[in-house]
Coordinates of N, CA and C in Angstrom, one line a residue:
M76 N 7.6 8.4 15.7 CA 8.8 9.6 15.6 C 8.8 11.2 16.6
I77 N 7.0 11.4 16.6 CA 7.0 12.7 17.4 C 6.9 12.4 18.7
R78 N 6.3 11.1 19.0 CA 7.1 10.8 20.4 C 7.9 10.8 21.3
N79 N 9.2 9.9 20.1 CA 10.4 10.5 20.4 C 11.0 11.2 21.2
I80 N 10.7 12.5 19.7 CA 10.8 14.1 19.8 C 10.4 13.7 21.4
L81 N 9.3 14.5 21.3 CA 8.8 15.1 22.9 C 8.9 14.5 24.4
G82 N 9.5 12.8 23.9 CA 9.7 12.4 25.4 C 11.1 12.5 25.7
S83 N 12.1 12.9 24.7 CA 13.6 13.5 24.5 C 13.6 14.9 25.1
L84 N 12.5 15.8 24.7 CA 13.0 16.9 24.8 C 11.9 17.2 26.3
V85 N 11.2 16.3 26.8 CA 10.8 16.5 28.2 C 12.0 15.8 29.2
A86 N 12.3 14.3 28.9 CA 13.4 14.1 29.1 C 14.7 15.3 29.5
L87 N 15.1 15.6 28.8 CA 16.3 16.7 28.6 C 16.0 17.8 30.1
A88 N 14.6 18.1 29.8 CA 14.3 19.3 30.5 C 15.3 18.9 31.8
G89 N 14.0 17.7 32.2 CA 14.5 17.3 33.4 C 15.8 17.0 34.4
A90 N 16.5 16.5 32.8 CA 18.0 16.5 33.6 C 18.8 17.8 33.6
A91 N 18.2 18.6 33.1 CA 18.6 20.3 33.1 C 17.8 20.7 34.7
S92 N 16.8 20.3 34.6 CA 16.2 21.3 36.1 C 17.3 20.4 37.1
A93 N 17.5 18.6 37.3 CA 18.2 18.0 38.2 C 19.9 18.8 38.7
V94 N 19.9 19.0 37.2 CA 21.2 19.4 37.5 C 21.9 20.7 38.0
L95 N 20.6 21.4 37.6 CA 21.1 23.3 37.9 C 20.2 22.8 39.7
S96 N 19.3 22.2 40.1 CA 19.0 22.1 41.4 C 20.1 22.0 42.4
P97 N 21.2 21.7 42.4 CA 22.2 21.9 43.7 C 22.9 23.2 43.7
F98 N 22.8 24.2 43.2 CA 23.0 25.6 42.5 C 22.7 26.2 43.5
R99 N 20.8 26.0 44.1 CA 20.0 26.9 44.6 C 20.0 26.6 46.1
D100 N 19.8 27.2 46.8 CA 19.3 26.9 48.0 C 17.9 26.1 48.3
W101 N 18.2 24.5 49.7 CA 17.5 23.9 49.2 C 16.8 23.9 50.6
Y102 N 17.8 24.1 51.9 CA 17.3 24.1 53.2 C 18.0 25.0 53.6
D103 N 16.7 26.0 54.8 CA 17.5 27.2 55.8 C 18.1 27.8 54.7
G104 N 18.5 28.5 53.3 CA 19.6 29.2 53.1 C 20.7 28.0 52.2
R105 N 20.8 26.8 52.6 CA 21.6 26.2 52.0 C 21.9 25.7 51.0
A106 N 22.7 25.7 50.6 CA 22.5 25.3 48.2 C 22.8 23.7 48.4
G107 N 22.4 23.3 47.9 CA 22.3 21.6 47.9 C 24.1 21.4 47.4
Q108 N 25.0 22.2 46.7 CA 25.9 21.3 46.6 C 27.1 21.6 48.0
D109 N 26.5 22.1 48.5 CA 26.6 21.8 49.9 C 26.7 20.9 51.0
Y110 N 25.7 19.5 50.3 CA 26.0 18.3 51.2 C 26.2 17.2 50.5
R111 N 27.2 16.6 51.3 CA 28.2 16.0 50.6 C 27.2 14.5 50.5
V112 N 27.7 13.7 49.9 CA 27.1 12.2 49.6 C 27.3 11.3 50.3
R113 N 27.5 11.5 51.1 CA 28.3 10.4 51.8 C 27.4 10.8 53.3
D114 N 26.9 12.0 53.2 CA 25.8 12.9 54.4 C 24.1 12.2 54.4
L115 N 24.1 11.5 52.7 CA 23.0 11.0 52.5 C 22.5 10.1 53.5
F116 N 23.8 9.1 53.5 CA 23.5 8.0 54.4 C 24.3 8.0 55.8
E117 N 25.0 9.3 55.7 CA 25.7 8.5 57.3 C 24.7 9.4 58.1
G118 N 24.6 10.9 57.7 CA 23.8 12.3 58.3 C 23.7 13.5 58.1
I119 N 23.0 13.9 58.2 CA 23.8 15.0 57.4 C 24.2 15.8 58.7
T120 N 25.2 16.7 58.1 CA 26.4 17.5 59.2 C 26.2 19.0 58.5
A121 N 27.0 19.3 59.7 CA 27.7 20.8 59.1 C 28.8 20.8 58.4
T122 N 29.3 19.9 57.7 CA 30.8 20.1 57.1 C 30.5 21.1 55.8
E123 N 30.9 22.0 55.0 CA 31.3 22.2 53.5 C 31.3 20.6 52.5
S124 N 31.1 20.9 51.7 CA 31.5 19.8 50.0 C 32.4 20.5 49.5
G125 N 32.6 19.5 48.6 CA 33.3 20.0 47.5 C 31.9 20.3 46.7
V126 N 32.5 20.7 45.5 CA 30.9 20.2 43.9 C 31.0 18.8 43.3
L127 N 32.4 18.4 43.1 CA 32.3 16.5 43.0 C 31.9 15.8 43.3
V128 N 31.6 16.0 45.3 CA 31.8 14.8 45.8 C 30.1 15.2 46.8
S129 N 29.6 16.5 46.0 CA 28.4 17.2 46.9 C 27.1 16.1 46.2
I130 N 25.9 16.1 46.2 CA 24.5 15.9 45.8 C 24.4 15.8 44.3
L131 N 25.2 16.3 43.8 CA 25.3 16.7 41.9 C 26.2 15.7 41.4
L132 N 27.1 15.0 42.3 CA 27.4 13.6 41.4 C 26.6 12.7 40.7
P133 N 25.4 12.9 41.6 CA 24.3 11.9 41.6 C 23.4 12.4 40.3
F134 N 23.5 13.4 40.4 CA 22.6 14.4 39.3 C 23.3 14.3 38.0
L135 N 23.7 14.2 38.4 CA 25.3 14.8 37.3 C 25.2 13.0 36.1
F136 N 25.3 12.3 36.4 CA 25.4 10.3 36.5 C 23.9 10.6 35.5
A137 N 22.9 10.9 36.7 CA 21.5 10.9 36.0 C 21.2 11.5 35.1
A138 N 21.9 12.7 34.7 CA 21.9 13.4 33.3 C 22.7 12.6 32.3
L139 N 23.6 12.0 32.7 CA 24.8 11.3 31.4 C 23.2 10.2 31.1
L140 N 22.7 9.7 32.1 CA 21.4 8.5 31.5 C 20.8 8.9 30.2
V141 N 20.4 10.0 30.3 CA 18.9 10.4 29.9 C 19.9 10.9 28.6
I142 N 21.0 11.5 27.8 CA 21.8 12.1 27.5 C 22.0 10.3 26.6
A143 N 22.1 9.6 27.0 CA 22.7 8.1 27.0 C 21.2 7.0 26.1
G144 N 19.9 7.5 27.2 CA 18.7 7.0 26.5 C 17.9 7.5 25.2
V145 N 18.4 8.8 25.2 CA 17.9 9.6 24.4 C 18.5 9.2 22.6
V146 N 19.7 8.9 23.4 CA 20.6 8.7 22.0 C 20.6 7.5 21.4
L147 N 20.0 6.2 22.4 CA 19.7 4.8 21.9 C 17.9 4.4 21.5
R148 N 17.2 5.4 22.0 CA 15.5 5.3 22.0 C 15.5 4.6 23.2
S149 N 16.3 3.9 24.6 CA 16.1 3.5 25.6 C 14.5 4.1 26.3
R150 N 14.4 3.5 26.9 CA 13.0 3.9 28.3 C 13.6 3.8 28.9
I151 N 14.4 3.0 29.3 CA 14.6 2.0 29.9 C 15.7 2.6 31.0
A152 N 16.4 3.8 30.5 CA 17.8 4.4 30.3 C 17.0 5.8 31.0
V153 N 15.8 6.5 30.8 CA 15.4 7.8 31.2 C 14.6 7.4 32.3
A154 N 14.6 5.9 32.9 CA 12.9 5.6 33.5 C 14.4 5.9 34.6
L155 N 15.2 4.9 34.4 CA 16.1 5.0 35.5 C 16.8 6.3 35.8
A156 N 16.8 7.2 35.5 CA 17.8 8.3 35.5 C 17.1 9.2 36.2
G157 N 15.1 8.6 35.9 CA 14.3 9.5 36.7 C 14.2 8.9 38.2
L158 N 14.3 8.1 38.3 CA 14.5 7.1 39.4 C 15.6 7.7 40.6
V159 N 16.7 7.6 40.0 CA 18.4 8.2 40.1 C 17.8 9.3 41.3
V160 N 17.3 10.6 40.8 CA 17.2 11.6 40.8 C 16.1 11.7 42.6
L161 N 15.6 11.3 41.9 CA 13.9 11.3 42.9 C 14.3 10.3 44.3
G162 N 15.1 9.3 43.5 CA 15.6 8.5 44.8 C 16.6 9.7 45.7
F163 N 17.3 10.0 45.2 CA 18.7 10.7 45.9 C 17.7 12.1 47.0
T164 N 16.8 12.5 46.0 CA 16.2 13.3 46.5 C 15.3 13.7 48.1
I165 N 14.5 12.7 47.5 CA 13.4 11.8 48.5 C 14.4 11.4 50.1
L166 N 16.2 11.1 49.6 CA 16.5 10.3 50.9 C 17.2 11.0 51.7
W167 N 17.5 12.4 50.6 CA 18.0 14.0 51.4 C 17.0 14.6 52.2
M168 N 15.8 14.9 52.0 CA 14.9 15.0 52.8 C 14.2 14.0 54.1
V169 N 14.4 12.8 54.2 CA 14.7 12.0 55.1 C 15.5 12.3 56.1
R170 N 16.7 12.1 55.1 CA 18.0 12.6 56.2 C 18.1 14.4 57.1
Q171 N 17.4 15.0 56.2 CA 17.5 16.5 56.6 C 15.8 16.7 57.9
G172 N 14.8 15.7 57.7 CA 13.9 16.4 58.6 C 14.4 14.8 60.1
Q173 N 15.3 14.1 60.3 CA 15.8 14.0 61.2 C 17.0 14.9 61.5
A174 N 18.0 15.8 61.4 CA 19.1 16.3 61.7 C 18.0 18.0 61.9
A175 N 16.6 18.1 61.1 CA 16.3 19.4 61.9 C 15.4 18.8 63.0
G176 N 14.5 17.6 62.7 CA 13.2 17.5 63.6 C 12.5 17.1 63.0
S177 N 12.7 17.9 61.9 CA 11.0 18.1 61.3 C 11.2 18.9 59.9
L178 N 10.4 18.8 58.9 CA 11.2 19.7 57.8 C 9.7 20.1 57.4
I179 N 9.9 22.0 57.2 CA 9.1 22.7 57.3 C 8.7 23.4 55.8
V180 N 8.0 24.3 55.0 CA 8.2 24.9 53.7 C 7.7 26.3 54.5
G181 N 8.2 26.9 53.9 CA 8.7 28.7 54.5 C 8.8 29.3 53.4
G182 N 7.9 30.2 53.4 CA 8.1 31.6 52.4 C 9.1 32.3 52.5
D183 N 10.2 32.5 54.1 CA 11.2 33.1 54.8 C 12.1 32.6 54.6
G184 N 12.2 31.4 53.8 CA 13.7 30.8 53.5 C 14.6 29.6 54.4
A185 N 12.8 29.6 55.5 CA 13.1 29.1 57.1 C 13.2 27.3 56.6
G186 N 12.6 26.8 55.7 CA 12.3 25.3 55.2 C 13.2 24.8 53.8
L187 N 12.2 24.5 53.8 CA 12.3 23.6 52.0 C 12.7 25.1 51.1
Q188 N 13.3 24.7 50.1 CA 13.0 25.7 49.2 C 13.4 24.9 47.3
V189 N 13.7 26.4 46.5 CA 13.4 26.1 45.3 C 14.5 24.5 44.5
G190 N 15.3 24.7 45.5 CA 16.1 24.0 44.9 C 15.7 22.4 44.7
V191 N 14.5 22.1 45.9 CA 14.5 20.6 46.4 C 13.3 21.0 45.6
V192 N 12.1 21.4 45.0 CA 11.0 21.6 44.0 C 12.2 21.3 42.6
N193 N 12.5 22.1 42.2 CA 13.7 21.7 41.1 C 14.7 19.9 41.2
A194 N 14.5 19.6 42.2 CA 15.1 18.4 42.0 C 13.7 17.0 42.1
L195 N 13.0 17.6 41.8 CA 11.7 16.4 42.4 C 11.4 17.2 40.8
A196 N 11.0 17.7 40.3 CA 10.4 17.7 39.4 C 11.2 17.7 37.8
G197 N 12.5 17.5 38.5 CA 13.9 17.1 37.4 C 13.5 15.4 36.9
G198 N 13.3 14.9 38.5 CA 13.1 13.5 38.3 C 11.8 13.0 37.6
V199 N 10.8 13.9 38.0 CA 9.0 13.6 37.0 C 8.9 13.6 36.3
L200 N 9.9 14.7 35.4 CA 10.4 15.1 33.8 C 10.8 14.6 33.0
M201 N 11.5 13.3 33.9 CA 12.0 12.2 33.6 C 11.6 10.8 33.0
L202 N 11.3 10.7 33.9 CA 9.9 9.4 33.9 C 8.5 9.8 33.4
I203 N 8.6 11.0 33.0 CA 7.2 11.1 32.0 C 8.1 11.4 30.7
G204 N 8.5 11.6 30.7 CA 9.9 11.7 29.2 C 9.5 9.5 29.0
A205 N 10.3 9.5 29.7 CA 9.8 7.9 29.2 C 8.6 7.3 28.5
L206 N 8.1 7.7 29.6 CA 6.4 7.3 29.2 C 6.5 7.4 27.5
L207 N 6.5 8.4 27.4 CA 6.2 9.5 26.6 C 7.2 8.8 24.9
M208 N 8.6 8.3 25.6 CA 9.2 8.0 24.1 C 8.3 6.2 23.8
R209 N 8.3 6.3 22.8 CA 8.3 4.7 21.4 C 9.0 3.6 22.0
G210 N 10.9 3.9 22.1 CA 11.6 3.2 22.3 C 12.0 2.7 20.7
R211 N 13.1 1.8 20.8 CA 13.0 1.0 19.1 C 12.6 -0.3 19.4
G212 N 12.4 -0.9 20.4 CA 12.2 -2.7 20.6 C 11.5 -2.5 19.0
R213 N 10.1 -2.1 19.4 CA 8.7 -2.5 18.5 C 8.9 -2.2 17.7
G214 N 9.8 -0.9 17.1 CA 10.2 -1.1 15.9 C 10.4 -1.7 14.9
A215 N 12.1 -2.1 15.7 CA 13.5 -3.0 15.3 C 12.6 -4.2 15.4
A216 N 11.3 -4.7 16.1 CA 10.4 -6.2 15.9 C 10.0 -6.4 15.0
R217 N 9.0 -5.1 14.7 CA 8.1 -4.9 13.3 C 9.0 -4.8 12.0
A218 N 10.1 -4.7 11.9 CA 10.6 -4.1 10.5 C 11.1 -5.2 10.4
R219 N 11.7 -6.8 11.5 CA 12.1 -7.8 11.3 C 10.7 -9.4 10.9
R220 N 9.8 -8.7 11.3 CA 8.6 -9.1 11.1 C 8.5 -9.0 9.7
E221 N 7.9 -7.8 9.2 CA 8.4 -7.6 7.4 C 9.2 -8.1 6.8
R222 N 10.2 -8.0 7.5 CA 11.2 -8.6 6.0 C 10.8 -10.2 6.1
E223 N 10.5 -10.7 7.0 CA 10.5 -12.5 7.1 C 9.0 -12.2 6.9
R224 N 7.6 -11.9 6.5 CA 6.9 -11.9 5.9 C 7.3 -12.1 3.9
E225 N 8.3 -11.2 3.8 CA 8.4 -10.8 2.2 C 8.9 -11.8 1.6
P226 N 8.6 -12.8 0.5 CA 8.6 -13.8 -0.3 C 10.5 -13.4 -0.9
V227 N 11.0 -14.9 -0.4 CA 12.5 -14.4 -1.3 C 12.5 -15.2 -2.3
E228 N 13.3 -14.9 -3.0 CA 13.4 -15.7 -4.4 C 15.3 -15.8 -4.4
P229 N 15.2 -18.0 -4.7 CA 16.7 -17.9 -4.8 C 17.7 -17.8 -5.4
Y230 N 16.6 -17.1 -6.6 CA 17.1 -16.5 -8.2 C 16.9 -14.9 -8.4
G231 N 17.2 -14.2 -8.7 CA 16.7 -13.5 -9.3 C 17.3 -13.2 -10.9
A232 N 15.8 -12.5 -11.4 CA 15.8 -12.3 -12.6 C 17.1 -11.5 -13.8
P233 N 17.8 -12.0 -14.6 CA 18.7 -11.3 -15.4 C 18.5 -11.0 -15.5
P234 N 19.3 -8.9 -15.9 CA 18.6 -8.5 -17.7 C 18.5 -9.1 -18.8
A235 N 17.6 -9.1 -19.7 CA 17.0 -8.9 -21.0 C 18.5 -8.9 -21.5
D236 N 19.8 -8.2 -22.0 CA 21.2 -7.8 -22.3 C 22.0 -9.1 -22.2
Q237 N 21.9 -9.9 -21.2 CA 22.8 -10.4 -20.6 C 22.5 -12.4 -20.5
V238 N 23.4 -12.6 -20.6 CA 23.3 -13.9 -20.6 C 23.2 -14.6 -19.5
D239 N 21.8 -15.0 -19.1 CA 21.5 -15.7 -17.8 C 22.3 -17.0 -17.7
M240 N 22.8 -17.1 -16.3 CA 23.4 -18.9 -15.7 C 22.4 -19.5 -15.0
W241 N 22.2 -20.7 -16.1 CA 21.7 -21.3 -15.3 C 21.6 -21.8 -14.3
P242 N 21.2 -21.7 -12.8 CA 21.4 -23.0 -11.9 C 20.9 -24.2 -11.5
P243 N 21.3 -25.5 -10.8 CA 22.3 -25.1 -10.4 C 23.7 -25.2 -10.9
T244 N 23.4 -25.6 -12.8 CA 24.8 -26.6 -13.4 C 25.6 -25.1 -13.8
Q245 N 24.6 -23.5 -13.5 CA 25.0 -23.0 -14.3 C 25.9 -23.3 -16.2
E246 N 25.1 -23.6 -16.9 CA 25.4 -23.7 -17.6 C 24.4 -22.4 -18.8
P247 N 25.3 -21.9 -19.4 CA 24.6 -20.1 -20.0 C 23.2 -20.7 -21.0
G248 N 22.7 -19.4 -20.9 CA 21.4 -19.9 -22.0 C 20.6 -18.2 -21.8
M249 N 20.0 -18.3 -22.5 CA 19.6 -16.7 -23.0 C 17.9 -16.9 -22.7
S250 N 18.0 -17.1 -21.4 CA 16.9 -16.8 -21.2 C 16.4 -15.7 -19.8
T251 N 15.0 -14.7 -20.1 CA 14.6 -13.9 -19.5 C 14.5 -14.2 -17.8
H252 N 14.0 -15.6 -17.3 CA 13.7 -16.2 -16.2 C 14.6 -17.1 -15.7
T253 N 14.8 -17.6 -14.2 CA 15.6 -18.5 -14.0 C 15.0 -20.2 -14.2
S254 N 15.3 -21.1 -13.4 CA 14.8 -22.5 -13.7 C 15.2 -23.2 -12.3
P255 N 15.0 -23.7 -11.2 CA 15.6 -24.8 -10.7 C 16.4 -26.3 -11.1
W256 N 15.9 -26.5 -12.6 CA 16.0 -27.5 -13.4 C 17.2 -27.1 -14.2
P257 N 18.8 -28.0 -14.8 CA 19.3 -27.8 -15.5 C 18.5 -27.9 -17.4
E258 N 19.4 -27.1 -18.1 CA 18.9 -26.3 -19.5 C 18.4 -27.9 -20.1
P259 N 17.7 -28.2 -20.9 CA 17.8 -29.4 -21.4 C 18.9 -28.9 -22.8
E260 N 19.6 -30.1 -23.2 CA 20.6 -30.0 -24.2 C 20.2 -30.9 -25.5
V261 N 20.1 -30.3 -27.0 CA 19.6 -30.5 -27.9 C 20.8 -31.6 -28.4
D262 N 20.7 -32.8 -29.1 CA 21.3 -33.2 -29.3 C 22.0 -32.6 -30.9
P263 N 23.6 -32.8 -31.0 CA 24.1 -32.5 -32.5 C 23.7 -33.2 -33.8
Y264 N 23.6 -31.9 -34.6 CA 22.4 -32.6 -36.0 C 24.1 -33.3 -36.6
T265 N 23.0 -34.6 -37.6 CA 24.3 -35.3 -38.1 C 24.2 -35.2 -39.8
G266 N 23.5 -34.7 -39.4 CA 22.8 -35.5 -41.2 C 21.9 -36.1 -41.4
P267 N 21.2 -36.3 -42.9 CA 20.1 -37.3 -43.0 C 19.8 -38.6 -42.3
D268 N 19.7 -39.2 -42.0 CA 19.3 -40.6 -41.5 C 20.0 -41.2 -43.1
P269 N 20.7 -42.2 -43.3 CA 20.1 -42.6 -44.7 C 19.2 -43.9 -44.9
H270 N 19.3 -44.5 -43.6 CA 18.1 -45.5 -43.8 C 16.7 -44.6 -44.0
D271 N 16.2 -44.2 -43.8 CA 15.4 -43.4 -44.1 C 14.9 -42.6 -44.8
S272 N 13.7 -43.7 -45.7 CA 13.5 -42.8 -47.0 C 13.0 -41.8 -47.2
R273 N 12.9 -41.1 -46.5 CA 11.5 -40.0 -46.2 C 12.8 -38.9 -46.1
T274 N 14.5 -38.9 -46.7 CA 15.3 -37.9 -46.1 C 16.2 -38.6 -47.0
R275 N 16.1 -38.9 -48.6 CA 16.7 -39.9 -48.9 C 16.8 -39.1 -50.4
S276 N 16.9 -37.9 -51.1 CA 17.3 -37.1 -52.0 C 17.6 -37.9 -52.7
Y277 N 18.8 -39.4 -52.9 CA 19.2 -39.7 -54.8 C 19.4 -41.6 -54.3
P278 N 19.4 -42.0 -55.1 CA 19.5 -43.2 -55.2 C 21.1 -43.4 -54.3
Q279 N 20.7 -44.2 -53.5 CA 22.1 -45.1 -52.5 C 23.1 -46.5 -53.2
A280 N 23.9 -46.3 -53.4 CA 24.5 -48.1 -53.5 C 24.2 -49.0 -52.9
P281 N 24.1 -50.5 -53.3 CA 24.0 -51.4 -53.0 C 25.2 -51.4 -51.6
P282 N 24.8 -52.1 -51.0 CA 25.9 -52.4 -49.5 C 27.1 -53.0 -50.0
P283 N 28.4 -53.1 -50.4 CA 29.5 -53.8 -51.0 C 29.0 -55.5 -50.3
G284 N 29.1 -56.3 -51.2 CA 29.1 -57.1 -51.5 C 27.4 -58.2 -51.6
G285 N 26.6 -57.0 -51.1 CA 25.5 -57.8 -51.5 C 24.8 -57.7 -53.1
P286 N 24.1 -58.2 -53.4 CA 23.4 -58.5 -54.4 C 23.4 -57.6 -55.1
G287 N 23.5 -57.9 -56.9 CA 23.6 -56.1 -57.9 C 24.6 -55.8 -57.3
D288 N 26.3 -55.7 -56.5 CA 27.5 -55.3 -56.7 C 27.9 -55.6 -57.7
P289 N 28.3 -55.3 -58.5 CA 29.5 -55.7 -59.7 C 30.7 -55.8 -59.3
R290 N 30.6 -55.5 -57.9 CA 32.0 -56.1 -57.5 C 32.0 -57.0 -56.6
D291 N 31.2 -58.5 -57.5 CA 31.4 -59.5 -56.8 C 32.8 -60.2 -56.6
P292 N 32.9 -60.4 -55.2 CA 34.2 -61.6 -55.2 C 34.1 -63.0 -56.3
V293 N 32.9 -63.1 -56.5 CA 32.6 -64.4 -56.3 C 32.5 -64.7 -57.7
H294 N 31.9 -63.7 -58.8 CA 31.0 -64.0 -60.0 C 32.2 -62.3 -60.0
P295 N 33.3 -62.0 -60.8 CA 33.8 -60.9 -61.3 C 33.2 -60.4 -62.7
P296 N 32.9 -59.4 -63.2 CA 32.9 -59.3 -64.1 C 33.6 -59.8 -64.8
Q297 N 33.2 -59.6 -66.7 CA 34.1 -60.6 -68.0 C 34.7 -59.4 -68.3
R298 N 35.7 -59.7 -69.3 CA 36.2 -58.7 -69.8 C 35.3 -59.1 -71.6
P299 N 34.4 -58.0 -72.3 CA 34.3 -59.0 -73.2 C 35.3 -58.9 -74.1
P300 N 34.9 -60.3 -75.2 CA 35.8 -61.3 -76.1 C 36.2 -59.4 -77.0
E301 N 37.5 -59.8 -78.0 CA 38.0 -58.9 -78.7 C 37.6 -59.4 -80.1
G302 N 37.4 -58.3 -81.1 CA 36.6 -59.0 -82.0 C 37.8 -58.9 -82.8

């Protein structure tokens, strides 16, 4: 986190230095905004340039890249912005050396001046800021790996005051934990077994038609004679 903040501040400082450099003198008292972008590819001329078509244009593009890289924590975007600034500055130096025959550094304003220094320093600061930033790729990958290591429970434990729904049959139960198997069902109570002597608390009548049945259809009971 600290490295991202420090790298962002360094990169933003480099972007500010690069954007301000065209408004300062570059060579023989001529400001950087007086050089057209097309002069960097076709050769330096004495033709004056507008601000939006001058060397300021690629520097503004680089500053936007730095802002996007800081917001997105993209080291690639910040490094690309630094390469754009350094590339256009070096290309200008090559074209200016071809036009003047040689490049000189003089303290009386007869050679390279502070505007070029600001542009070069801005590009270098952008590259340093990109190196200081940690980016977001490693942090996101580390968080993803940690989530994959964590055990994933198929069902969470319900609160103690709520009825649990047993998966996968969704049968209600009063359990505080879950189970992948259905809850066993209990047979409904139908009373004591009449054929079990241990559960009989009173004598049972003989079955109809059996021996000892007073309602024997073959030998019905006889009415006693009247006296």
